[in-house]
Amino acid sequence: MNKIGKIAIVVVLIVAVVAVIVAKRNKSGRDGTMPGPGAAGQQVPAEYKPDQLTGKALPALIDIGAGTCIPCKLMAPILEELKKELEGKLVVQFLDLSIYPGLSREYGIRVMPTQIFYDASGKELFRHEGFYSKEDMLAKWKELGVDFTAPELPTFERLAPAQVDNRPRDSICYMCDGDIGPKTLATVQTDKGQVRLCSPHCYFIMYSCLTEDKTALEKRVSLTDWATGKLMPASSATCLYALDSRTGRPIVKAFADKGNAAAEQETSGGSSIGWTVLQQEELATRCGFCDRAVYPQDAAVVRAGGVSTWGCCSHCALGVAARTGLDIEVRERDRLTGSQIVVKTLHGGVASLEPATAVAWFGRRRKPDGTWGSAGCFHQGFFANLDNLKKWVEQNPYETGRLISISQALAAKMKLSPQQIQKACKIGECAPK
Ligand SMILES: [Zn+2]
Ligand SMILES: [Zn+2]
């Protein structure tokens, strides 16, 4: 800690000690004396009522006292400090009972000053009567799960895969790195060779993040015939589109022969659709940041300005704040356990995080030229805590990257220019390799 920091702590401690002494001496004095029922005063303005000051995606500290009471006066500089230091993280407001006596009923005040702690949703968490030091208030916030003094995260990273990826390149999906099953392979013929994808869905993800002209692409796509395992032009396929009862995700089975499709439909259900309808279905739900096709079951839910959208990965979900300029709420699942993580943003910062221990994994990969780049949407994620992240990294030996805070993940998106946002997650600006 630097010298100024130490001096500041000493000063605060002295103020706190003086305040306690003063508060004791004034037991029957001006500090705890509430304005009488007949006290003259103005009506409480609407903006000072609890529902207006709290529940704005930020926790709030409301201090209620009077300009004349001594402990209230001692609170004033502390509140100013907190207001400045925790801007964007905590709403700090002093309310003066001598001007608005009605506040005592509005907030149920018995003693001056009273500090009331609210969570980001506006729920009262705690209240304290009398002088309250800065350290004690910060400690109380921490106890309540809101840590404004959060230390730097420990370093946790993996720079080289724990296991060499020896899978034959032909068996790995170009888009998601997943294994390609023999019945769902989709291919795209390009000038540079054949792109292999694990499923029609990964084809549509690739389609939606290609920036080149895509009109000719359709003629170069092939799907695997579910019945024979042979490739066929996608445009001629009859597709069975069903929802997996366990995951809720669509299952797409492609057939060259309508009879085979009908036979499969009889035994396992699903609706029979052509390539064009499948394309409409698959491209209907997009990431609100990068425009990739997503299945809602796999995506983070993002609320922005009263509208719902999706994040194809947790980092993209935060990117919606950058793209729209709005305060957003992200509901994402821990990649290991599936437990819910809720992030609310305000003015481009993290306003609240549930659970408070949640962290992010920034998937990074060393490029052939030796520099590092993002490993992409399939390799990012949120975790309810560092332990879950470590377990997930252990279970996924090919993943490389590092631990970052969710604030850092948001900050990385907020600093992008509109041009960079437009290019985000796009496959270069050229044809697939
Ligand atoms: Zn894939
Ligand atoms: Zn995305």
CSV table of C-alpha atoms and ligand atoms in Angstrom, one decimal:
chain,number,residue,atom,x,y,z
A,1,MET,CA,0.0,0.0,0.0
A,2,ASN,CA,1.3,3.5,-0.7
A,3,LYS,CA,1.8,6.2,1.8
A,4,ILE,CA,-1.3,8.2,0.8
A,5,GLY,CA,-3.4,5.0,1.2
A,6,LYS,CA,-2.0,4.5,4.7
A,7,ILE,CA,-2.6,8.1,5.7
A,8,ALA,CA,-6.1,7.9,4.4
A,9,ILE,CA,-6.9,4.8,6.5
A,10,VAL,CA,-5.5,6.6,9.6
A,11,VAL,CA,-7.6,9.6,8.9
A,12,VAL,CA,-10.7,7.5,8.5
A,13,LEU,CA,-10.0,5.7,11.7
A,14,ILE,CA,-9.6,9.0,13.6
A,15,VAL,CA,-12.8,10.2,12.2
A,16,ALA,CA,-14.5,7.0,13.1
A,17,VAL,CA,-13.2,7.2,16.7
A,18,VAL,CA,-14.3,10.8,17.1
A,19,ALA,CA,-17.6,10.0,15.7
A,20,VAL,CA,-18.2,7.2,18.2
A,21,ILE,CA,-17.3,9.5,21.1
A,22,VAL,CA,-19.5,12.3,19.7
A,23,ALA,CA,-22.3,9.9,19.2
A,24,LYS,CA,-22.1,8.7,22.8
A,25,ARG,CA,-22.0,12.2,24.2
A,26,ASN,CA,-25.0,13.2,22.2
A,27,LYS,CA,-27.1,10.2,23.2
A,28,SER,CA,-29.9,12.5,24.2
A,29,GLY,CA,-28.7,15.3,21.9
A,30,ARG,CA,-29.3,16.1,18.3
A,31,ASP,CA,-28.2,12.8,16.8
A,32,GLY,CA,-31.0,10.5,17.6
A,33,THR,CA,-33.8,13.0,17.9
A,34,MET,CA,-36.3,12.6,15.2
A,35,PRO,CA,-38.3,15.6,13.9
A,36,GLY,CA,-41.6,15.6,15.7
A,37,PRO,CA,-44.9,14.7,14.0
A,38,GLY,CA,-45.8,18.4,13.6
A,39,ALA,CA,-42.4,19.3,12.0
A,40,ALA,CA,-42.8,21.6,9.1
A,41,GLY,CA,-41.2,20.2,5.9
A,42,GLN,CA,-41.8,19.6,2.2
A,43,GLN,CA,-43.5,16.6,0.8
A,44,VAL,CA,-41.1,13.8,-0.2
A,45,PRO,CA,-40.3,14.2,-3.9
A,46,ALA,CA,-41.0,11.1,-6.0
A,47,GLU,CA,-37.4,10.7,-6.9
A,48,TYR,CA,-36.4,10.2,-3.2
A,49,LYS,CA,-38.9,7.3,-2.7
A,50,PRO,CA,-37.3,3.8,-2.3
A,51,ASP,CA,-38.7,2.5,-5.6
A,52,GLN,CA,-37.0,5.4,-7.5
A,53,LEU,CA,-33.6,5.3,-5.8
A,54,THR,CA,-33.2,1.5,-5.7
A,55,GLY,CA,-33.6,-1.5,-8.0
A,56,LYS,CA,-31.7,0.1,-10.8
A,57,ALA,CA,-29.4,-2.8,-11.5
A,58,LEU,CA,-27.0,-1.4,-9.0
A,59,PRO,CA,-26.8,-2.0,-5.2
A,60,ALA,CA,-27.7,1.2,-3.3
A,61,LEU,CA,-26.7,2.8,0.0
A,62,ILE,CA,-29.3,5.3,1.2
A,63,ASP,CA,-28.2,7.3,4.3
A,64,ILE,CA,-31.1,9.2,6.0
A,65,GLY,CA,-30.3,11.9,8.5
A,66,ALA,CA,-30.4,15.7,8.9
A,67,GLY,CA,-27.9,18.3,8.0
A,68,THR,CA,-27.8,19.5,11.7
A,69,CYS,CA,-27.1,16.2,13.4
A,70,ILE,CA,-23.4,15.7,14.3
A,71,PRO,CA,-23.0,12.0,13.3
A,72,CYS,CA,-24.9,12.9,10.1
A,73,LYS,CA,-22.3,15.6,9.4
A,74,LEU,CA,-19.5,13.1,10.0
A,75,MET,CA,-21.1,10.7,7.5
A,76,ALA,CA,-21.2,13.3,4.8
A,77,PRO,CA,-17.5,13.1,3.6
A,78,ILE,CA,-17.6,9.3,3.8
A,79,LEU,CA,-20.6,9.2,1.6
A,80,GLU,CA,-19.0,11.6,-0.8
A,81,GLU,CA,-15.9,9.4,-1.0
A,82,LEU,CA,-18.0,6.2,-1.6
A,83,LYS,CA,-20.0,8.0,-4.2
A,84,LYS,CA,-16.8,8.9,-6.1
A,85,GLU,CA,-14.9,5.7,-5.6
A,86,LEU,CA,-17.7,3.4,-6.4
A,87,GLU,CA,-19.3,5.3,-9.3
A,88,GLY,CA,-21.0,2.8,-11.6
A,89,LYS,CA,-20.9,0.1,-8.9
A,90,LEU,CA,-23.0,1.6,-6.0
A,91,VAL,CA,-25.8,4.2,-5.8
A,92,VAL,CA,-25.0,6.4,-2.8
A,93,GLN,CA,-27.7,8.9,-1.7
A,94,PHE,CA,-28.1,11.1,1.4
A,95,LEU,CA,-31.6,12.1,2.2
A,96,ASP,CA,-32.3,15.0,4.6
A,97,LEU,CA,-35.1,14.5,7.1
A,98,SER,CA,-35.1,18.1,8.2
A,99,ILE,CA,-36.2,19.1,4.7
A,100,TYR,CA,-38.5,16.0,4.1
A,101,PRO,CA,-39.8,14.7,7.5
A,102,GLY,CA,-42.0,12.4,5.5
A,103,LEU,CA,-38.9,10.3,4.7
A,104,SER,CA,-39.1,8.8,8.2
A,105,ARG,CA,-42.4,7.1,7.3
A,106,GLU,CA,-41.3,6.3,3.8
A,107,TYR,CA,-38.2,4.4,5.0
A,108,GLY,CA,-39.4,3.5,8.5
A,109,ILE,CA,-36.6,5.5,10.3
A,110,ARG,CA,-36.3,5.5,14.1
A,111,VAL,CA,-32.8,7.0,14.5
A,112,MET,CA,-30.7,9.5,12.7
A,113,PRO,CA,-28.7,8.7,10.7
A,114,THR,CA,-29.8,5.4,9.4
A,115,GLN,CA,-28.0,3.6,6.5
A,116,ILE,CA,-30.1,1.2,4.4
A,117,PHE,CA,-28.4,-1.3,2.1
A,118,TYR,CA,-30.3,-2.5,-1.0
A,119,ASP,CA,-29.3,-5.1,-3.6
A,120,ALA,CA,-29.4,-4.4,-7.3
A,121,SER,CA,-33.0,-5.5,-7.5
A,122,GLY,CA,-34.1,-3.1,-4.8
A,123,LYS,CA,-34.5,-5.6,-2.0
A,124,GLU,CA,-33.4,-4.2,1.4
A,125,LEU,CA,-30.5,-6.3,2.7
A,126,PHE,CA,-29.6,-4.6,5.9
A,127,ARG,CA,-29.9,-1.4,7.9
A,128,HIS,CA,-27.7,0.3,10.5
A,129,GLU,CA,-28.5,3.1,12.9
A,130,GLY,CA,-26.0,5.8,14.0
A,131,PHE,CA,-22.6,6.7,12.6
A,132,TYR,CA,-21.1,4.0,10.3
A,133,SER,CA,-17.5,4.0,9.2
A,134,LYS,CA,-16.4,3.5,5.6
A,135,GLU,CA,-14.5,0.3,6.5
A,136,ASP,CA,-17.4,-1.1,8.4
A,137,MET,CA,-19.8,-0.4,5.6
A,138,LEU,CA,-17.5,-2.0,3.0
A,139,ALA,CA,-17.1,-5.0,5.3
A,140,LYS,CA,-20.8,-5.2,5.6
A,141,TRP,CA,-21.3,-5.1,1.9
A,142,LYS,CA,-18.8,-7.9,1.5
A,143,GLU,CA,-20.6,-9.9,4.1
A,144,LEU,CA,-23.8,-9.3,2.1
A,145,GLY,CA,-22.0,-10.7,-1.1
A,146,VAL,CA,-21.1,-7.4,-2.7
A,147,ASP,CA,-17.4,-7.0,-2.7
A,148,PHE,CA,-16.2,-3.6,-3.8
A,149,THR,CA,-12.7,-4.3,-2.7
A,150,ALA,CA,-12.4,-7.5,-4.7
A,151,PRO,CA,-8.7,-8.4,-5.1
A,152,GLU,CA,-7.1,-9.1,-8.4
A,153,LEU,CA,-8.0,-12.5,-9.7
A,154,PRO,CA,-5.3,-15.2,-9.3
A,155,THR,CA,-3.5,-16.1,-12.5
A,156,PHE,CA,-4.9,-19.3,-14.0
A,157,GLU,CA,-4.1,-20.2,-17.5
A,158,ARG,CA,-3.2,-23.0,-19.8
A,159,LEU,CA,-1.0,-22.0,-22.7
A,160,ALA,CA,-0.4,-25.4,-24.3
A,161,PRO,CA,-3.1,-28.2,-24.6
A,162,ALA,CA,-2.8,-30.8,-21.9
A,163,GLN,CA,-3.1,-33.4,-24.6
A,164,VAL,CA,-2.0,-33.3,-28.2
A,165,ASP,CA,-5.0,-33.3,-30.5
A,166,ASN,CA,-4.2,-36.4,-32.6
A,167,ARG,CA,-7.6,-36.8,-34.1
A,168,PRO,CA,-7.4,-37.0,-37.9
A,169,ARG,CA,-8.2,-33.6,-39.3
A,170,ASP,CA,-10.9,-35.1,-41.5
A,171,SER,CA,-12.9,-36.2,-38.4
A,172,ILE,CA,-13.0,-32.8,-36.7
A,173,CYS,CA,-15.7,-30.2,-37.4
A,174,TYR,CA,-14.2,-27.0,-39.0
A,175,MET,CA,-16.6,-24.9,-36.9
A,176,CYS,CA,-16.9,-26.4,-33.4
A,177,ASP,CA,-13.9,-28.8,-33.3
A,178,GLY,CA,-16.3,-31.6,-32.3
A,179,ASP,CA,-16.1,-35.1,-33.6
A,180,ILE,CA,-17.9,-35.7,-36.9
A,181,GLY,CA,-20.4,-38.5,-36.8
A,182,PRO,CA,-20.7,-40.6,-40.0
A,183,LYS,CA,-24.5,-39.9,-40.4
A,184,THR,CA,-24.4,-36.1,-40.1
A,185,LEU,CA,-21.3,-34.9,-42.0
A,186,ALA,CA,-21.9,-31.8,-44.1
A,187,THR,CA,-19.3,-30.6,-46.5
A,188,VAL,CA,-18.6,-27.4,-48.5
A,189,GLN,CA,-16.4,-27.5,-51.6
A,190,THR,CA,-14.1,-24.5,-51.9
A,191,ASP,CA,-11.2,-23.5,-54.1
A,192,LYS,CA,-8.9,-24.5,-51.3
A,193,GLY,CA,-10.5,-27.9,-50.6
A,194,GLN,CA,-13.3,-29.5,-48.7
A,195,VAL,CA,-14.6,-28.0,-45.5
A,196,ARG,CA,-16.0,-30.6,-43.2
A,197,LEU,CA,-18.7,-29.9,-40.6
A,198,CYS,CA,-20.2,-32.1,-37.9
A,199,SER,CA,-23.8,-31.3,-38.8
A,200,PRO,CA,-26.1,-29.2,-41.0
A,201,HIS,CA,-26.3,-26.9,-37.9
A,202,CYS,CA,-22.6,-26.2,-37.9
A,203,TYR,CA,-22.9,-25.5,-41.7
A,204,PHE,CA,-25.5,-22.8,-40.9
A,205,ILE,CA,-23.3,-21.3,-38.2
A,206,MET,CA,-20.5,-21.0,-40.7
A,207,TYR,CA,-22.9,-19.7,-43.4
A,208,SER,CA,-24.1,-17.0,-41.0
A,209,CYS,CA,-20.6,-15.7,-40.2
A,210,LEU,CA,-19.2,-15.7,-43.7
A,211,THR,CA,-18.8,-12.2,-45.1
A,212,GLU,CA,-18.2,-13.2,-48.7
A,213,ASP,CA,-21.0,-13.4,-51.2
A,214,LYS,CA,-22.9,-16.5,-50.4
A,215,THR,CA,-25.2,-17.0,-53.4
A,216,ALA,CA,-22.9,-19.6,-55.0
A,217,LEU,CA,-22.4,-21.4,-51.7
A,218,GLU,CA,-25.6,-23.4,-51.8
A,219,LYS,CA,-24.5,-25.4,-54.9
A,220,ARG,CA,-21.3,-26.5,-53.1
A,221,VAL,CA,-22.9,-27.9,-49.9
A,222,SER,CA,-23.4,-31.6,-49.5
A,223,LEU,CA,-25.2,-33.5,-46.7
A,224,THR,CA,-24.9,-37.1,-45.7
A,225,ASP,CA,-27.8,-39.3,-46.5
A,226,TRP,CA,-29.0,-40.7,-43.2
A,227,ALA,CA,-30.0,-44.0,-44.9
A,228,THR,CA,-26.8,-44.8,-46.9
A,229,GLY,CA,-24.1,-42.6,-45.4
A,230,LYS,CA,-23.3,-41.2,-48.8
A,231,LEU,CA,-23.0,-37.5,-49.6
A,232,MET,CA,-25.6,-35.8,-51.7
A,233,PRO,CA,-26.3,-32.2,-52.8
A,234,ALA,CA,-28.0,-30.4,-49.9
A,235,SER,CA,-30.5,-28.7,-52.2
A,236,SER,CA,-31.9,-32.1,-53.2
A,237,ALA,CA,-32.3,-33.4,-49.6
A,238,THR,CA,-35.5,-34.2,-47.8
A,239,CYS,CA,-34.8,-33.3,-44.1
A,240,LEU,CA,-36.5,-34.7,-41.1
A,241,TYR,CA,-36.6,-32.0,-38.4
A,242,ALA,CA,-37.4,-33.2,-34.9
A,243,LEU,CA,-36.7,-31.9,-31.4
A,244,ASP,CA,-34.7,-34.1,-29.0
A,245,SER,CA,-37.0,-34.7,-26.1
A,246,ARG,CA,-34.1,-34.6,-23.7
A,247,THR,CA,-32.2,-31.5,-24.8
A,248,GLY,CA,-34.9,-29.7,-26.7
A,249,ARG,CA,-32.4,-29.1,-29.5
A,250,PRO,CA,-33.4,-29.8,-33.1
A,251,ILE,CA,-32.1,-33.0,-34.7
A,252,VAL,CA,-31.8,-32.9,-38.5
A,253,LYS,CA,-31.7,-36.1,-40.5
A,254,ALA,CA,-31.1,-35.7,-44.3
A,255,PHE,CA,-32.3,-38.2,-46.9
A,256,ALA,CA,-31.7,-38.5,-50.6
A,257,ASP,CA,-34.8,-40.7,-51.0
A,258,LYS,CA,-38.2,-39.5,-50.0
A,259,GLY,CA,-39.3,-43.0,-49.3
A,260,ASN,CA,-36.5,-43.5,-46.8
A,261,ALA,CA,-37.4,-40.2,-45.1
A,262,ALA,CA,-41.0,-41.3,-44.8
A,263,ALA,CA,-40.0,-44.6,-43.3
A,264,GLU,CA,-37.8,-42.9,-40.7
A,265,GLN,CA,-40.6,-40.4,-40.0
A,266,GLU,CA,-43.0,-43.2,-39.3
A,267,THR,CA,-40.7,-44.8,-36.6
A,268,SER,CA,-39.1,-41.7,-35.1
A,269,GLY,CA,-41.4,-38.7,-35.9
A,270,GLY,CA,-40.3,-35.2,-36.9
A,271,SER,CA,-41.5,-33.0,-39.7
A,272,SER,CA,-40.4,-33.5,-43.3
A,273,ILE,CA,-39.0,-30.3,-44.9
A,274,GLY,CA,-36.9,-29.3,-47.8
A,275,TRP,CA,-33.5,-27.6,-47.8
A,276,THR,CA,-35.0,-24.1,-48.2
A,277,VAL,CA,-37.3,-24.4,-45.2
A,278,LEU,CA,-34.5,-25.9,-43.1
A,279,GLN,CA,-32.4,-22.9,-44.0
A,280,GLN,CA,-35.1,-20.5,-42.8
A,281,GLU,CA,-35.5,-22.5,-39.6
A,282,GLU,CA,-31.8,-22.6,-38.9
A,283,LEU,CA,-31.1,-19.0,-39.6
A,284,ALA,CA,-34.2,-17.7,-37.7
A,285,THR,CA,-32.4,-17.4,-34.3
A,286,ARG,CA,-29.2,-15.3,-34.3
A,287,CYS,CA,-26.6,-14.1,-31.9
A,288,GLY,CA,-27.4,-10.5,-30.9
A,289,PHE,CA,-23.7,-9.6,-31.1
A,290,CYS,CA,-22.2,-11.5,-34.0
A,291,ASP,CA,-25.3,-12.6,-36.0
A,292,ARG,CA,-24.3,-16.3,-35.9
A,293,ALA,CA,-27.1,-18.8,-36.1
A,294,VAL,CA,-27.8,-20.3,-32.7
A,295,TYR,CA,-30.0,-22.8,-31.1
A,296,PRO,CA,-31.7,-21.0,-28.1
A,297,GLN,CA,-31.1,-24.2,-26.0
A,298,ASP,CA,-27.3,-23.6,-26.4
A,299,ALA,CA,-27.4,-19.8,-26.2
A,300,ALA,CA,-27.2,-17.2,-23.4
A,301,VAL,CA,-30.4,-15.2,-23.0
A,302,VAL,CA,-29.8,-11.4,-23.2
A,303,ARG,CA,-32.3,-8.7,-22.3
A,304,ALA,CA,-31.5,-5.4,-23.8
A,305,GLY,CA,-33.9,-2.4,-23.7
A,306,GLY,CA,-36.9,-4.6,-23.0
A,307,VAL,CA,-36.1,-6.9,-26.0
A,308,SER,CA,-34.8,-10.5,-25.8
A,309,THR,CA,-31.9,-11.7,-27.9
A,310,TRP,CA,-29.3,-14.4,-27.7
A,311,GLY,CA,-25.6,-14.7,-27.2
A,312,CYS,CA,-24.0,-17.6,-29.1
A,313,CYS,CA,-21.4,-17.7,-26.3
A,314,SER,CA,-21.1,-15.9,-23.0
A,315,HIS,CA,-18.6,-13.3,-24.4
A,316,CYS,CA,-20.9,-12.5,-27.3
A,317,ALA,CA,-23.8,-12.1,-24.8
A,318,LEU,CA,-21.8,-9.3,-23.1
A,319,GLY,CA,-21.0,-7.9,-26.5
A,320,VAL,CA,-24.7,-7.0,-27.0
A,321,ALA,CA,-24.1,-4.2,-24.5
A,322,ALA,CA,-21.4,-2.8,-26.8
A,323,ARG,CA,-23.4,-3.3,-30.0
A,324,THR,CA,-26.6,-1.8,-28.7
A,325,GLY,CA,-25.2,0.8,-26.3
A,326,LEU,CA,-27.9,-0.4,-23.8
A,327,ASP,CA,-27.7,-1.8,-20.3
A,328,ILE,CA,-28.3,-5.5,-20.5
A,329,GLU,CA,-29.0,-8.6,-18.5
A,330,VAL,CA,-27.3,-11.8,-19.4
A,331,ARG,CA,-28.5,-15.2,-18.2
A,332,GLU,CA,-25.9,-17.8,-19.0
A,333,ARG,CA,-25.2,-21.4,-17.7
A,334,ASP,CA,-22.0,-22.5,-16.0
A,335,ARG,CA,-20.3,-24.6,-18.7
A,336,LEU,CA,-19.5,-27.4,-16.2
A,337,THR,CA,-22.6,-27.7,-14.1
A,338,GLY,CA,-25.3,-25.8,-16.0
A,339,SER,CA,-26.1,-23.6,-13.0
A,340,GLN,CA,-27.4,-20.1,-13.8
A,341,ILE,CA,-25.2,-17.0,-13.8
A,342,VAL,CA,-26.8,-13.6,-14.1
A,343,VAL,CA,-24.8,-10.5,-15.2
A,344,LYS,CA,-26.4,-7.1,-15.2
A,345,THR,CA,-24.5,-4.2,-16.8
A,346,LEU,CA,-24.8,-0.4,-16.3
A,347,HIS,CA,-23.0,2.2,-18.4
A,348,GLY,CA,-20.8,-0.5,-19.8
A,349,GLY,CA,-19.7,-1.9,-16.4
A,350,VAL,CA,-20.8,-4.9,-14.5
A,351,ALA,CA,-23.5,-3.7,-12.1
A,352,SER,CA,-24.3,-7.0,-10.5
A,353,LEU,CA,-23.2,-10.6,-10.7
A,354,GLU,CA,-24.9,-13.7,-9.4
A,355,PRO,CA,-23.2,-15.6,-8.0
A,356,ALA,CA,-20.6,-13.0,-7.0
A,357,THR,CA,-17.9,-15.7,-7.4
A,358,ALA,CA,-18.6,-16.2,-11.2
A,359,VAL,CA,-15.6,-16.0,-13.5
A,360,ALA,CA,-15.0,-16.3,-17.3
A,361,TRP,CA,-12.6,-18.4,-19.4
A,362,PHE,CA,-11.1,-16.5,-22.3
A,363,GLY,CA,-10.3,-19.2,-24.9
A,364,ARG,CA,-7.1,-18.3,-26.7
A,365,ARG,CA,-5.0,-20.2,-29.3
A,366,ARG,CA,-1.6,-19.8,-30.6
A,367,LYS,CA,-1.8,-19.1,-34.3
A,368,PRO,CA,0.7,-20.7,-36.8
A,369,ASP,CA,2.7,-17.4,-36.8
A,370,GLY,CA,3.2,-17.7,-33.0
A,371,THR,CA,0.9,-14.9,-31.9
A,372,TRP,CA,-2.2,-15.5,-29.8
A,373,GLY,CA,-5.8,-15.1,-31.0
A,374,SER,CA,-9.2,-15.8,-29.7
A,375,ALA,CA,-10.1,-19.5,-29.8
A,376,GLY,CA,-13.7,-18.5,-30.8
A,377,CYS,CA,-17.2,-18.8,-29.5
A,378,PHE,CA,-17.1,-22.5,-28.9
A,379,HIS,CA,-14.1,-22.1,-26.5
A,380,GLN,CA,-15.4,-19.4,-24.2
A,381,GLY,CA,-17.6,-19.6,-21.2
A,382,PHE,CA,-18.7,-18.5,-17.7
A,383,PHE,CA,-18.3,-20.5,-14.5
A,384,ALA,CA,-20.0,-20.1,-11.2
A,385,ASN,CA,-16.6,-20.2,-9.5
A,386,LEU,CA,-12.9,-20.8,-10.2
A,387,ASP,CA,-13.2,-24.4,-9.0
A,388,ASN,CA,-15.7,-25.2,-11.7
A,389,LEU,CA,-13.6,-23.6,-14.3
A,390,LYS,CA,-10.5,-25.6,-13.2
A,391,LYS,CA,-12.5,-28.8,-13.4
A,392,TRP,CA,-13.8,-27.9,-16.9
A,393,VAL,CA,-10.3,-27.2,-18.1
A,394,GLU,CA,-9.2,-30.5,-16.8
A,395,GLN,CA,-12.0,-32.3,-18.6
A,396,ASN,CA,-11.2,-30.5,-21.9
A,397,PRO,CA,-7.5,-31.3,-22.6
A,398,TYR,CA,-7.4,-29.4,-25.9
A,399,GLU,CA,-8.6,-26.1,-24.6
A,400,THR,CA,-6.1,-23.3,-24.1
A,401,GLY,CA,-6.7,-19.8,-22.6
A,402,ARG,CA,-6.9,-18.0,-19.3
A,403,LEU,CA,-9.1,-17.0,-16.5
A,404,ILE,CA,-10.5,-13.5,-16.6
A,405,SER,CA,-13.1,-11.7,-14.6
A,406,ILE,CA,-16.5,-11.1,-16.1
A,407,SER,CA,-15.8,-7.3,-15.8
A,408,GLN,CA,-12.7,-7.9,-18.0
A,409,ALA,CA,-14.8,-9.9,-20.5
A,410,LEU,CA,-17.3,-7.0,-20.7
A,411,ALA,CA,-14.5,-4.4,-20.9
A,412,ALA,CA,-12.9,-6.2,-23.8
A,413,LYS,CA,-16.2,-5.9,-25.7
A,414,MET,CA,-17.0,-2.3,-24.7
A,415,LYS,CA,-13.7,-1.1,-26.2
A,416,LEU,CA,-14.5,-2.4,-29.7
A,417,SER,CA,-15.2,0.1,-32.4
A,418,PRO,CA,-18.4,-0.3,-34.5
A,419,GLN,CA,-16.2,-1.6,-37.4
A,420,GLN,CA,-14.6,-4.2,-35.1
A,421,ILE,CA,-18.1,-5.2,-33.8
A,422,GLN,CA,-19.2,-5.7,-37.4
A,423,LYS,CA,-16.4,-8.1,-38.1
A,424,ALA,CA,-16.6,-9.9,-34.7
A,425,CYS,CA,-16.7,-13.7,-35.0
A,426,LYS,CA,-16.8,-13.5,-38.8
A,427,ILE,CA,-14.7,-16.1,-40.7
A,428,GLY,CA,-12.0,-13.7,-41.8
A,429,GLU,CA,-13.3,-11.8,-44.7
A,430,CYS,CA,-12.6,-14.5,-47.1
A,431,ALA,CA,-13.7,-18.0,-48.1
A,432,PRO,CA,-13.3,-20.8,-45.6
A,433,LYS,CA,-9.9,-22.4,-45.7
B,1,ZN,ZN,-19.6,-28.7,-35.5
B,2,ZN,ZN,-22.0,-14.6,-31.2
